[in-house]
XYZ file of N, CA, C and O in Angstrom:
216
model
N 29.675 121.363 -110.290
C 30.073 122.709 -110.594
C 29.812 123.618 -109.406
O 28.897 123.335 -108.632
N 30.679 124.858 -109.193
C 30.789 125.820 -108.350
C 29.495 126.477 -108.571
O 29.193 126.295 -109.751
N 28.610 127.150 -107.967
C 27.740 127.802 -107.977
C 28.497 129.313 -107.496
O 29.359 129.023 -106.667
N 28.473 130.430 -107.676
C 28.090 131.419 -108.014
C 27.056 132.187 -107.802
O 26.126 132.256 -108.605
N 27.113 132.986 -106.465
C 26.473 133.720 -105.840
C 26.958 135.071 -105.910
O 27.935 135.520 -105.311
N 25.919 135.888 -106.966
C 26.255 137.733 -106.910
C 25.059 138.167 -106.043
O 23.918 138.182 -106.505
N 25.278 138.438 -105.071
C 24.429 139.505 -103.906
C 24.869 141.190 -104.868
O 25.872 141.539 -105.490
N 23.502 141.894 -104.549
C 23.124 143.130 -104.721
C 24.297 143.942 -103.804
O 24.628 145.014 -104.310
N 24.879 143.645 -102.712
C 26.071 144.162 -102.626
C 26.869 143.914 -102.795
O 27.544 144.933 -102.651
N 27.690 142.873 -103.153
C 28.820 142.961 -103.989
C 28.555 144.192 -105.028
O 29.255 145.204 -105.072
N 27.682 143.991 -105.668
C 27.427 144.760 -107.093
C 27.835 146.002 -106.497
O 29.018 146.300 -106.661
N 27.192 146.700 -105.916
C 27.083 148.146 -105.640
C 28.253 148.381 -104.847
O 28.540 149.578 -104.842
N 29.004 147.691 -104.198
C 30.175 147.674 -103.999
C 31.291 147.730 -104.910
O 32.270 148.249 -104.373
N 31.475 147.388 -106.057
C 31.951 146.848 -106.965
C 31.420 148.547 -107.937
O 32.381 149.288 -108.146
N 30.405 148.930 -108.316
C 29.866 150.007 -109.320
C 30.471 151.125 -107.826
O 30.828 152.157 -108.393
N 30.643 151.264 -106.702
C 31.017 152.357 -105.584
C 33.013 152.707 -105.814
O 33.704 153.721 -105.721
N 33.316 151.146 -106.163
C 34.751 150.926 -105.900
C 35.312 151.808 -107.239
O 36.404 152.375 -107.239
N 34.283 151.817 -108.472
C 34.887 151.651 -109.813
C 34.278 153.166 -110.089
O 35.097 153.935 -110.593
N 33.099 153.650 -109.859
C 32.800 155.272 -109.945
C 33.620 156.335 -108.991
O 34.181 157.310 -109.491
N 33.647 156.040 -107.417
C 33.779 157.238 -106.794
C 35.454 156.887 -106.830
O 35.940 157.993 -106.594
N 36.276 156.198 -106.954
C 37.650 156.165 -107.145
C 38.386 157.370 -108.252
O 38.381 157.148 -109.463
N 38.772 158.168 -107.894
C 38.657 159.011 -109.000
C 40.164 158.567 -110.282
O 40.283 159.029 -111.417
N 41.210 157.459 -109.507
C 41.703 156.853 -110.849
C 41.404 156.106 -111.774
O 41.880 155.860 -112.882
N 40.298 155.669 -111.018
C 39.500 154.200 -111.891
C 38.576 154.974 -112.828
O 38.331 154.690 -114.000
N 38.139 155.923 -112.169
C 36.815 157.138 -112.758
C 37.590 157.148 -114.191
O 37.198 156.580 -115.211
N 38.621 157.818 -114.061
C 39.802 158.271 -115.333
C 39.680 156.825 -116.294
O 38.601 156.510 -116.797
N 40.355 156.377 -116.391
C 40.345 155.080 -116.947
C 39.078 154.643 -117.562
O 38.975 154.407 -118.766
N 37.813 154.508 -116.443
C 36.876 153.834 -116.903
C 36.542 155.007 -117.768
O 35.986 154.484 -118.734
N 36.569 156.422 -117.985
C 35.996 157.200 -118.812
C 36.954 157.258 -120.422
O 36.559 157.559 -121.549
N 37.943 156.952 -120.069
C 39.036 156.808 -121.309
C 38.058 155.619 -122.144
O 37.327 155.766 -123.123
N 38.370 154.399 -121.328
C 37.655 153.105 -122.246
C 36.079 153.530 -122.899
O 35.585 152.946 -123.864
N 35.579 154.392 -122.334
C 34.150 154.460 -122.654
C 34.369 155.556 -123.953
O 33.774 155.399 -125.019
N 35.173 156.522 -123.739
C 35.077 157.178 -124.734
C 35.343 156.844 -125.947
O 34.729 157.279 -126.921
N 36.795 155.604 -126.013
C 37.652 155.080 -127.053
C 35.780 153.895 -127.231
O 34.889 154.742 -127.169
N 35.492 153.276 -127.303
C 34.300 152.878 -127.014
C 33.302 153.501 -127.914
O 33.120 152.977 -129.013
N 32.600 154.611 -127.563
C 31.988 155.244 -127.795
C 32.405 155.907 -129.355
O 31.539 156.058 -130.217
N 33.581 156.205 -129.539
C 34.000 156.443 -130.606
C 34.506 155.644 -131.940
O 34.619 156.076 -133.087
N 34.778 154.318 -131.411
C 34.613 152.944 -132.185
C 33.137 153.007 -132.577
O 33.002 153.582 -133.656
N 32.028 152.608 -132.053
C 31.245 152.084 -132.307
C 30.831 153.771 -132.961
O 29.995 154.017 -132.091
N 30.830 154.516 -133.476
C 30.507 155.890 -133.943
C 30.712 155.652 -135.329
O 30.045 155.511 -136.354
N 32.231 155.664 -134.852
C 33.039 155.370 -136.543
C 32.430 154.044 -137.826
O 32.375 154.213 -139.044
N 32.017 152.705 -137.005
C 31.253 151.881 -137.713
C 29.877 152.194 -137.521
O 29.256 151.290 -138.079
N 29.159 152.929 -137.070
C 28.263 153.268 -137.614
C 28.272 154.479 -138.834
O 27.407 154.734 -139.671
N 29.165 154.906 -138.669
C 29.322 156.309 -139.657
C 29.637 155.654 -140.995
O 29.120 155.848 -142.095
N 30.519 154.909 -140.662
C 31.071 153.893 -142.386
C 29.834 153.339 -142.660
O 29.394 153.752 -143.733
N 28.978 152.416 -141.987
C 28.226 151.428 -142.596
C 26.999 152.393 -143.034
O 26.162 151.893 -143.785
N 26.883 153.303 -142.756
C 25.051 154.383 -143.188
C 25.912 155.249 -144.393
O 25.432 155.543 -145.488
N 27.224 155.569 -143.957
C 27.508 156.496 -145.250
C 29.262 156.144 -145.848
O 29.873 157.067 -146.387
N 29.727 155.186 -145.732
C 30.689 154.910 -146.311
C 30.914 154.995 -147.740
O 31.965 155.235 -148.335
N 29.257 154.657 -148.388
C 29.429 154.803 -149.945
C 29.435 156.483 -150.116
O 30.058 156.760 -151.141
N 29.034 157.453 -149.565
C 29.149 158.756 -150.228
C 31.059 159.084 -149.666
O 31.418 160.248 -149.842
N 32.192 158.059 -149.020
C 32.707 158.872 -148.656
C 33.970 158.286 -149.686
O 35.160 158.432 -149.406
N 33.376 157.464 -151.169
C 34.456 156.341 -151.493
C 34.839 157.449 -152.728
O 34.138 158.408 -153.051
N 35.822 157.154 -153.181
C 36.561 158.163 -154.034
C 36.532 157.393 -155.659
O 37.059 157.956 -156.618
């Protein structure tokens, strides 16, 4: 098997390429929000879904 070497710069290369890009910025903040708002919504159903059932 291939071994697989991540150096500390790749990384920060890679977190430089994907933050200060300001189209990628866009994007990566879209996914985080759609994200952020998924995991909201199942938490909101599963703690109070029974007060919201008709």
């Amino acid at each position: 098997m291939a071994v697989t070497v991540v150096s500390i710069e790749n990384l920060k290369a890679f977190w430089h390429s994907q933050v200060h890009d300001e189209e990628k910025w866009a994007l990566n903040m879209k996914l985080l929000r759609a994200t952020g708002l998924f995991a909201g919504s199942i938490f909101l159903m599963r703690s109070y879904g029974d007060l919201m059932a008709v």
